[in-house]
PDB file of N, CA and C in Angstrom:
ATOM      1  N   MET S 176       0.845  -1.157   0.000  1.00  0.00           N
ATOM      2  CA  MET S 176       0.000   0.000   0.000  1.00  0.00           C
ATOM      3  C   MET S 176       0.895   1.224   0.000  1.00  0.00           C
ATOM      4  N   GLU S 177       0.707   2.088  -0.964  1.00  0.00           N
ATOM      5  CA  GLU S 177       1.442   3.347  -1.036  1.00  0.00           C
ATOM      6  C   GLU S 177       0.802   4.396  -0.144  1.00  0.00           C
ATOM      7  N   ALA S 178      -0.521   4.377  -0.090  1.00  0.00           N
ATOM      8  CA  ALA S 178      -1.270   5.336   0.718  1.00  0.00           C
ATOM      9  C   ALA S 178      -2.638   4.740   0.998  1.00  0.00           C
ATOM     10  N   ILE S 179      -3.265   5.239   2.045  1.00  0.00           N
ATOM     11  CA  ILE S 179      -4.624   4.813   2.369  1.00  0.00           C
ATOM     12  C   ILE S 179      -5.504   6.058   2.368  1.00  0.00           C
ATOM     13  N   ILE S 180      -6.536   6.025   1.544  1.00  0.00           N
ATOM     14  CA  ILE S 180      -7.422   7.174   1.382  1.00  0.00           C
ATOM     15  C   ILE S 180      -8.383   7.225   2.573  1.00  0.00           C
ATOM     16  N   PRO S 181      -8.503   8.395   3.209  1.00  0.00           N
ATOM     17  CA  PRO S 181      -9.427   8.522   4.350  1.00  0.00           C
ATOM     18  C   PRO S 181     -10.863   8.187   3.960  1.00  0.00           C
ATOM     19  N   ASN S 182     -11.633   7.718   4.935  1.00  0.00           N
ATOM     20  CA  ASN S 182     -13.063   7.421   4.770  1.00  0.00           C
ATOM     21  C   ASN S 182     -13.346   6.333   3.741  1.00  0.00           C
ATOM     22  N   THR S 183     -12.439   5.390   3.604  1.00  0.00           N
ATOM     23  CA  THR S 183     -12.637   4.245   2.720  1.00  0.00           C
ATOM     24  C   THR S 183     -12.620   2.980   3.564  1.00  0.00           C
ATOM     25  N   PRO S 184     -13.088   1.855   3.010  1.00  0.00           N
ATOM     26  CA  PRO S 184     -13.004   0.607   3.772  1.00  0.00           C
ATOM     27  C   PRO S 184     -11.568   0.295   4.224  1.00  0.00           C
ATOM     28  N   ALA S 185     -10.590   0.610   3.397  1.00  0.00           N
ATOM     29  CA  ALA S 185      -9.195   0.350   3.778  1.00  0.00           C
ATOM     30  C   ALA S 185      -8.792   1.166   4.998  1.00  0.00           C
ATOM     31  N   ALA S 186      -9.279   2.400   5.083  1.00  0.00           N
ATOM     32  CA  ALA S 186      -8.942   3.261   6.226  1.00  0.00           C
ATOM     33  C   ALA S 186      -9.560   2.739   7.515  1.00  0.00           C
ATOM     34  N   LYS S 187     -10.652   2.011   7.393  1.00  0.00           N
ATOM     35  CA  LYS S 187     -11.337   1.474   8.565  1.00  0.00           C
ATOM     36  C   LYS S 187     -10.861   0.062   8.908  1.00  0.00           C
ATOM     37  N   SER S 188      -9.846  -0.411   8.213  1.00  0.00           N
ATOM     38  CA  SER S 188      -9.358  -1.777   8.396  1.00  0.00           C
ATOM     39  C   SER S 188      -8.005  -1.777   9.094  1.00  0.00           C
ATOM     40  N   GLU S 189      -7.415  -2.965   9.127  1.00  0.00           N
ATOM     41  CA  GLU S 189      -6.072  -3.119   9.686  1.00  0.00           C
ATOM     42  C   GLU S 189      -4.992  -2.865   8.641  1.00  0.00           C
ATOM     43  N   LEU S 190      -5.364  -2.596   7.385  1.00  0.00           N
ATOM     44  CA  LEU S 190      -4.370  -2.346   6.344  1.00  0.00           C
ATOM     45  C   LEU S 190      -3.535  -1.126   6.699  1.00  0.00           C
ATOM     46  N   LYS S 191      -2.241  -1.213   6.388  1.00  0.00           N
ATOM     47  CA  LYS S 191      -1.335  -0.103   6.678  1.00  0.00           C
ATOM     48  C   LYS S 191      -0.466   0.172   5.455  1.00  0.00           C
ATOM     49  N   VAL S 192       0.037   1.400   5.367  1.00  0.00           N
ATOM     50  CA  VAL S 192       1.001   1.735   4.321  1.00  0.00           C
ATOM     51  C   VAL S 192       2.169   0.766   4.463  1.00  0.00           C
ATOM     52  N   GLY S 193       2.590   0.201   3.364  1.00  0.00           N
ATOM     53  CA  GLY S 193       3.678  -0.769   3.369  1.00  0.00           C
ATOM     54  C   GLY S 193       3.202  -2.208   3.239  1.00  0.00           C
ATOM     55  N   ASP S 194       1.905  -2.454   3.521  1.00  0.00           N
ATOM     56  CA  ASP S 194       1.366  -3.798   3.326  1.00  0.00           C
ATOM     57  C   ASP S 194       1.350  -4.119   1.834  1.00  0.00           C
ATOM     58  N   LEU S 195       1.493  -5.387   1.509  1.00  0.00           N
ATOM     59  CA  LEU S 195       1.557  -5.821   0.117  1.00  0.00           C
ATOM     60  C   LEU S 195       0.358  -6.704  -0.199  1.00  0.00           C
ATOM     61  N   ILE S 196      -0.552  -6.214  -1.048  1.00  0.00           N
ATOM     62  CA  ILE S 196      -1.704  -7.012  -1.464  1.00  0.00           C
ATOM     63  C   ILE S 196      -1.221  -8.001  -2.506  1.00  0.00           C
ATOM     64  N   ILE S 197      -1.473  -9.296  -2.255  1.00  0.00           N
ATOM     65  CA  ILE S 197      -0.978 -10.326  -3.168  1.00  0.00           C
ATOM     66  C   ILE S 197      -2.095 -11.021  -3.950  1.00  0.00           C
ATOM     67  N   ALA S 198      -3.358 -10.801  -3.540  1.00  0.00           N
ATOM     68  CA  ALA S 198      -4.468 -11.401  -4.276  1.00  0.00           C
ATOM     69  C   ALA S 198      -5.758 -10.662  -3.955  1.00  0.00           C
ATOM     70  N   VAL S 199      -6.677 -10.673  -4.925  1.00  0.00           N
ATOM     71  CA  VAL S 199      -8.013 -10.117  -4.766  1.00  0.00           C
ATOM     72  C   VAL S 199      -8.989 -11.227  -5.103  1.00  0.00           C
ATOM     73  N   ASP S 200      -9.847 -11.558  -4.147  1.00  0.00           N
ATOM     74  CA  ASP S 200     -10.807 -12.657  -4.327  1.00  0.00           C
ATOM     75  C   ASP S 200     -10.106 -13.935  -4.774  1.00  0.00           C
ATOM     76  N   GLY S 201      -8.918 -14.167  -4.230  1.00  0.00           N
ATOM     77  CA  GLY S 201      -8.159 -15.385  -4.520  1.00  0.00           C
ATOM     78  C   GLY S 201      -7.375 -15.355  -5.818  1.00  0.00           C
ATOM     79  N   LYS S 202      -7.428 -14.254  -6.558  1.00  0.00           N
ATOM     80  CA  LYS S 202      -6.717 -14.142  -7.835  1.00  0.00           C
ATOM     81  C   LYS S 202      -5.461 -13.300  -7.642  1.00  0.00           C
ATOM     82  N   GLY S 203      -4.318 -13.868  -7.996  1.00  0.00           N
ATOM     83  CA  GLY S 203      -3.050 -13.158  -7.886  1.00  0.00           C
ATOM     84  C   GLY S 203      -2.827 -12.225  -9.069  1.00  0.00           C
ATOM     85  N   PHE S 204      -1.710 -11.510  -9.035  1.00  0.00           N
ATOM     86  CA  PHE S 204      -1.409 -10.507 -10.047  1.00  0.00           C
ATOM     87  C   PHE S 204      -0.371 -10.967 -11.075  1.00  0.00           C
ATOM     88  N   GLU S 205       0.092 -12.205 -10.981  1.00  0.00           N
ATOM     89  CA  GLU S 205       1.122 -12.690 -11.885  1.00  0.00           C
ATOM     90  C   GLU S 205       0.681 -12.564 -13.344  1.00  0.00           C
ATOM     91  N   ASN S 206       1.550 -12.032 -14.161  1.00  0.00           N
ATOM     92  CA  ASN S 206       1.336 -11.891 -15.605  1.00  0.00           C
ATOM     93  C   ASN S 206       0.158 -10.996 -15.978  1.00  0.00           C
ATOM     94  N   LEU S 207      -0.267 -10.117 -15.079  1.00  0.00           N
ATOM     95  CA  LEU S 207      -1.344  -9.183 -15.393  1.00  0.00           C
ATOM     96  C   LEU S 207      -0.771  -7.800 -15.643  1.00  0.00           C
ATOM     97  N   SER S 208      -1.405  -7.080 -16.562  1.00  0.00           N
ATOM     98  CA  SER S 208      -1.028  -5.685 -16.784  1.00  0.00           C
ATOM     99  C   SER S 208      -1.567  -4.854 -15.626  1.00  0.00           C
ATOM    100  N   PHE S 209      -1.163  -3.589 -15.561  1.00  0.00           N
ATOM    101  CA  PHE S 209      -1.681  -2.693 -14.529  1.00  0.00           C
ATOM    102  C   PHE S 209      -3.199  -2.606 -14.611  1.00  0.00           C
ATOM    103  N   GLU S 210      -3.739  -2.427 -15.824  1.00  0.00           N
ATOM    104  CA  GLU S 210      -5.175  -2.295 -16.005  1.00  0.00           C
ATOM    105  C   GLU S 210      -5.903  -3.557 -15.567  1.00  0.00           C
ATOM    106  N   GLN S 211      -5.346  -4.728 -15.885  1.00  0.00           N
ATOM    107  CA  GLN S 211      -5.961  -5.980 -15.469  1.00  0.00           C
ATOM    108  C   GLN S 211      -5.933  -6.127 -13.949  1.00  0.00           C
ATOM    109  N   SER S 212      -4.839  -5.697 -13.338  1.00  0.00           N
ATOM    110  CA  SER S 212      -4.729  -5.766 -11.877  1.00  0.00           C
ATOM    111  C   SER S 212      -5.773  -4.877 -11.212  1.00  0.00           C
ATOM    112  N   VAL S 213      -5.926  -3.654 -11.706  1.00  0.00           N
ATOM    113  CA  VAL S 213      -6.899  -2.719 -11.145  1.00  0.00           C
ATOM    114  C   VAL S 213      -8.316  -3.258 -11.318  1.00  0.00           C
ATOM    115  N   SER S 214      -8.576  -3.921 -12.435  1.00  0.00           N
ATOM    116  CA  SER S 214      -9.928  -4.437 -12.688  1.00  0.00           C
ATOM    117  C   SER S 214     -10.339  -5.488 -11.660  1.00  0.00           C
ATOM    118  N   LEU S 215      -9.377  -6.145 -11.013  1.00  0.00           N
ATOM    119  CA  LEU S 215      -9.719  -7.123  -9.974  1.00  0.00           C
ATOM    120  C   LEU S 215     -10.413  -6.454  -8.790  1.00  0.00           C
ATOM    121  N   PHE S 216     -10.099  -5.188  -8.539  1.00  0.00           N
ATOM    122  CA  PHE S 216     -10.704  -4.463  -7.422  1.00  0.00           C
ATOM    123  C   PHE S 216     -12.092  -3.929  -7.764  1.00  0.00           C
ATOM    124  N   ARG S 217     -12.354  -3.732  -9.053  1.00  0.00           N
ATOM    125  CA  ARG S 217     -13.610  -3.117  -9.479  1.00  0.00           C
ATOM    126  C   ARG S 217     -14.679  -4.177  -9.695  1.00  0.00           C
ATOM    127  N   ASP S 218     -15.851  -3.899  -9.222  1.00  0.00           N
ATOM    128  CA  ASP S 218     -16.986  -4.787  -9.422  1.00  0.00           C
ATOM    129  C   ASP S 218     -18.225  -4.048  -8.943  1.00  0.00           C
ATOM    130  N   VAL S 219     -19.273  -4.751  -8.709  1.00  0.00           N
ATOM    131  CA  VAL S 219     -20.537  -4.163  -8.289  1.00  0.00           C
ATOM    132  C   VAL S 219     -20.400  -3.593  -6.874  1.00  0.00           C
ATOM    133  N   LYS S 220     -20.931  -2.370  -6.680  1.00  0.00           N
ATOM    134  CA  LYS S 220     -20.912  -1.735  -5.363  1.00  0.00           C
ATOM    135  C   LYS S 220     -21.566  -2.653  -4.333  1.00  0.00           C
ATOM    136  N   ASN S 221     -20.988  -2.699  -3.156  1.00  0.00           N
ATOM    137  CA  ASN S 221     -21.441  -3.508  -2.016  1.00  0.00           C
ATOM    138  C   ASN S 221     -21.195  -5.003  -2.182  1.00  0.00           C
ATOM    139  N   LYS S 222     -20.571  -5.417  -3.279  1.00  0.00           N
ATOM    140  CA  LYS S 222     -20.214  -6.825  -3.428  1.00  0.00           C
ATOM    141  C   LYS S 222     -18.989  -7.094  -2.554  1.00  0.00           C
ATOM    142  N   PRO S 223     -18.993  -8.206  -1.828  1.00  0.00           N
ATOM    143  CA  PRO S 223     -17.832  -8.509  -0.974  1.00  0.00           C
ATOM    144  C   PRO S 223     -16.539  -8.616  -1.776  1.00  0.00           C
ATOM    145  N   ILE S 224     -15.446  -8.258  -1.140  1.00  0.00           N
ATOM    146  CA  ILE S 224     -14.112  -8.382  -1.726  1.00  0.00           C
ATOM    147  C   ILE S 224     -13.193  -8.940  -0.635  1.00  0.00           C
ATOM    148  N   VAL S 225     -12.352  -9.883  -1.028  1.00  0.00           N
ATOM    149  CA  VAL S 225     -11.400 -10.477  -0.096  1.00  0.00           C
ATOM    150  C   VAL S 225      -9.994 -10.139  -0.582  1.00  0.00           C
ATOM    151  N   LEU S 226      -9.254  -9.409   0.242  1.00  0.00           N
ATOM    152  CA  LEU S 226      -7.867  -9.070  -0.077  1.00  0.00           C
ATOM    153  C   LEU S 226      -6.942  -9.969   0.724  1.00  0.00           C
ATOM    154  N   THR S 227      -6.008 -10.600   0.048  1.00  0.00           N
ATOM    155  CA  THR S 227      -4.967 -11.359   0.715  1.00  0.00           C
ATOM    156  C   THR S 227      -3.726 -10.488   0.672  1.00  0.00           C
ATOM    157  N   TYR S 228      -3.127 -10.245   1.841  1.00  0.00           N
ATOM    158  CA  TYR S 228      -1.993  -9.330   1.879  1.00  0.00           C
ATOM    159  C   TYR S 228      -0.960  -9.780   2.887  1.00  0.00           C
ATOM    160  N   ILE S 229       0.245  -9.282   2.687  1.00  0.00           N
ATOM    161  CA  ILE S 229       1.348  -9.541   3.609  1.00  0.00           C
ATOM    162  C   ILE S 229       1.537  -8.279   4.420  1.00  0.00           C
ATOM    163  N   SER S 230       1.417  -8.435   5.728  1.00  0.00           N
ATOM    164  CA  SER S 230       1.557  -7.294   6.633  1.00  0.00           C
ATOM    165  C   SER S 230       3.005  -6.852   6.688  1.00  0.00           C
ATOM    166  N   ASP S 231       3.203  -5.538   6.726  1.00  0.00           N
ATOM    167  CA  ASP S 231       4.546  -4.961   6.755  1.00  0.00           C
ATOM    168  C   ASP S 231       4.994  -4.727   8.202  1.00  0.00           C
ATOM    169  N   GLY S 232       4.708  -5.672   9.080  1.00  0.00           N
ATOM    170  CA  GLY S 232       5.105  -5.537  10.477  1.00  0.00           C
ATOM    171  C   GLY S 232       6.450  -6.172  10.737  1.00  0.00           C
ATOM    172  N   ASP S 233       6.756  -6.332  12.007  1.00  0.00           N
ATOM    173  CA  ASP S 233       8.025  -6.946  12.396  1.00  0.00           C
ATOM    174  C   ASP S 233       8.132  -8.380  11.899  1.00  0.00           C
ATOM    175  N   THR S 234       7.020  -9.111  11.953  1.00  0.00           N
ATOM    176  CA  THR S 234       6.989 -10.485  11.471  1.00  0.00           C
ATOM    177  C   THR S 234       5.994 -10.544  10.324  1.00  0.00           C
ATOM    178  N   PRO S 235       6.482 -10.527   9.065  1.00  0.00           N
ATOM    179  CA  PRO S 235       5.553 -10.566   7.935  1.00  0.00           C
ATOM    180  C   PRO S 235       4.654 -11.797   8.008  1.00  0.00           C
ATOM    181  N   MET S 236       3.373 -11.590   7.800  1.00  0.00           N
ATOM    182  CA  MET S 236       2.434 -12.700   7.805  1.00  0.00           C
ATOM    183  C   MET S 236       1.325 -12.426   6.808  1.00  0.00           C
ATOM    184  N   VAL S 237       0.786 -13.506   6.261  1.00  0.00           N
ATOM    185  CA  VAL S 237      -0.303 -13.382   5.293  1.00  0.00           C
ATOM    186  C   VAL S 237      -1.609 -13.225   6.067  1.00  0.00           C
ATOM    187  N   LYS S 238      -2.402 -12.218   5.669  1.00  0.00           N
ATOM    188  CA  LYS S 238      -3.678 -11.945   6.316  1.00  0.00           C
ATOM    189  C   LYS S 238      -4.762 -11.791   5.266  1.00  0.00           C
ATOM    190  N   LEU S 239      -6.002 -11.935   5.698  1.00  0.00           N
ATOM    191  CA  LEU S 239      -7.156 -11.706   4.836  1.00  0.00           C
ATOM    192  C   LEU S 239      -7.929 -10.506   5.348  1.00  0.00           C
ATOM    193  N   PHE S 240      -8.432  -9.701   4.428  1.00  0.00           N
ATOM    194  CA  PHE S 240      -9.288  -8.562   4.764  1.00  0.00           C
ATOM    195  C   PHE S 240     -10.543  -8.697   3.931  1.00  0.00           C
ATOM    196  N   ILE S 241     -11.686  -8.772   4.596  1.00  0.00           N
ATOM    197  CA  ILE S 241     -12.953  -8.937   3.902  1.00  0.00           C
ATOM    198  C   ILE S 241     -13.804  -7.702   4.152  1.00  0.00           C
ATOM    199  N   THR S 242     -14.281  -7.103   3.079  1.00  0.00           N
ATOM    200  CA  THR S 242     -15.144  -5.921   3.176  1.00  0.00           C
ATOM    201  C   THR S 242     -16.060  -5.914   1.960  1.00  0.00           C
ATOM    202  N   THR S 243     -16.747  -4.825   1.737  1.00  0.00           N
ATOM    203  CA  THR S 243     -17.565  -4.693   0.532  1.00  0.00           C
ATOM    204  C   THR S 243     -17.004  -3.587  -0.336  1.00  0.00           C
ATOM    205  N   ARG S 244     -17.198  -3.749  -1.623  1.00  0.00           N
ATOM    206  CA  ARG S 244     -16.722  -2.739  -2.568  1.00  0.00           C
ATOM    207  C   ARG S 244     -17.576  -1.488  -2.423  1.00  0.00           C
ATOM    208  N   ASN S 245     -16.965  -0.359  -2.739  1.00  0.00           N
ATOM    209  CA  ASN S 245     -17.669   0.910  -2.685  1.00  0.00           C
ATOM    210  C   ASN S 245     -17.095   1.820  -3.751  1.00  0.00           C
ATOM    211  N   LEU S 246     -17.855   2.790  -4.158  1.00  0.00           N
ATOM    212  CA  LEU S 246     -17.395   3.769  -5.138  1.00  0.00           C
ATOM    213  C   LEU S 246     -16.472   4.756  -4.437  1.00  0.00           C
ATOM    214  N   LEU S 247     -15.274   4.928  -4.979  1.00  0.00           N
ATOM    215  CA  LEU S 247     -14.322   5.877  -4.418  1.00  0.00           C
ATOM    216  C   LEU S 247     -14.243   7.093  -5.318  1.00  0.00           C
ATOM    217  N   VAL S 248     -14.399   8.245  -4.727  1.00  0.00           N
ATOM    218  CA  VAL S 248     -14.254   9.500  -5.459  1.00  0.00           C
ATOM    219  C   VAL S 248     -12.986  10.150  -4.925  1.00  0.00           C
ATOM    220  N   VAL S 249     -11.987  10.251  -5.793  1.00  0.00           N
ATOM    221  CA  VAL S 249     -10.698  10.787  -5.388  1.00  0.00           C
ATOM    222  C   VAL S 249     -10.515  12.144  -6.034  1.00  0.00           C
ATOM    223  N   LYS S 250     -10.262  13.138  -5.220  1.00  0.00           N
ATOM    224  CA  LYS S 250     -10.019  14.475  -5.749  1.00  0.00           C
ATOM    225  C   LYS S 250      -8.596  14.547  -6.278  1.00  0.00           C
ATOM    226  N   HIS S 251      -8.444  15.163  -7.433  1.00  0.00           N
ATOM    227  CA  HIS S 251      -7.120  15.329  -8.012  1.00  0.00           C
ATOM    228  C   HIS S 251      -6.360  16.382  -7.221  1.00  0.00           C
ATOM    229  N   ILE S 252      -5.206  16.009  -6.732  1.00  0.00           N
ATOM    230  CA  ILE S 252      -4.407  16.940  -5.923  1.00  0.00           C
ATOM    231  C   ILE S 252      -3.544  17.827  -6.785  1.00  0.00           C
ATOM    232  N   GLY S 253      -3.140  17.329  -7.927  1.00  0.00           N
ATOM    233  CA  GLY S 253      -2.277  18.103  -8.811  1.00  0.00           C
ATOM    234  C   GLY S 253      -0.817  17.777  -8.571  1.00  0.00           C
ATOM    235  N   ARG S 254       0.025  18.546  -9.161  1.00  0.00           N
ATOM    236  CA  ARG S 254       1.459  18.315  -9.048  1.00  0.00           C
ATOM    237  C   ARG S 254       2.105  19.438  -8.265  1.00  0.00           C
ATOM    238  N   CYS S 255       3.179  19.084  -7.640  1.00  0.00           N
ATOM    239  CA  CYS S 255       3.985  20.135  -7.003  1.00  0.00           C
ATOM    240  C   CYS S 255       5.454  19.767  -7.203  1.00  0.00           C
ATOM    241  N   LEU S 256       6.278  20.742  -7.219  1.00  0.00           N
ATOM    242  CA  LEU S 256       7.703  20.540  -7.420  1.00  0.00           C
ATOM    243  C   LEU S 256       8.394  20.723  -6.080  1.00  0.00           C
ATOM    244  N   LEU S 257       9.123  19.703  -5.685  1.00  0.00           N
ATOM    245  CA  LEU S 257       9.848  19.775  -4.427  1.00  0.00           C
ATOM    246  C   LEU S 257      11.292  20.113  -4.704  1.00  0.00           C
ATOM    247  N   HIS S 258      11.800  21.052  -3.994  1.00  0.00           N
ATOM    248  CA  HIS S 258      13.207  21.438  -4.142  1.00  0.00           C
ATOM    249  C   HIS S 258      14.011  20.829  -3.032  1.00  0.00           C
ATOM    250  N   ALA S 259      15.151  20.266  -3.386  1.00  0.00           N
ATOM    251  CA  ALA S 259      16.011  19.634  -2.370  1.00  0.00           C
ATOM    252  C   ALA S 259      16.863  20.656  -1.672  1.00  0.00           C
TER     253      ALA S 259
END
């Protein structure tokens, strides 16, 4: 996980930045394009989704997260230039 969007099922779960999702509904990402990978998350609103992930804690372990899908509306933040 690169980031967790506030007020989403992920924000209300045990998922943390650094966790690695390895499967969606039992389907892994091997040999999938980015678009195909993203499509695994998309489905009918309120349909259950099961994420299999490796926790980024002291002792990595495989965990399951079960929730329902929801429509996410993400506001575009834009770009900014950071100076070192």
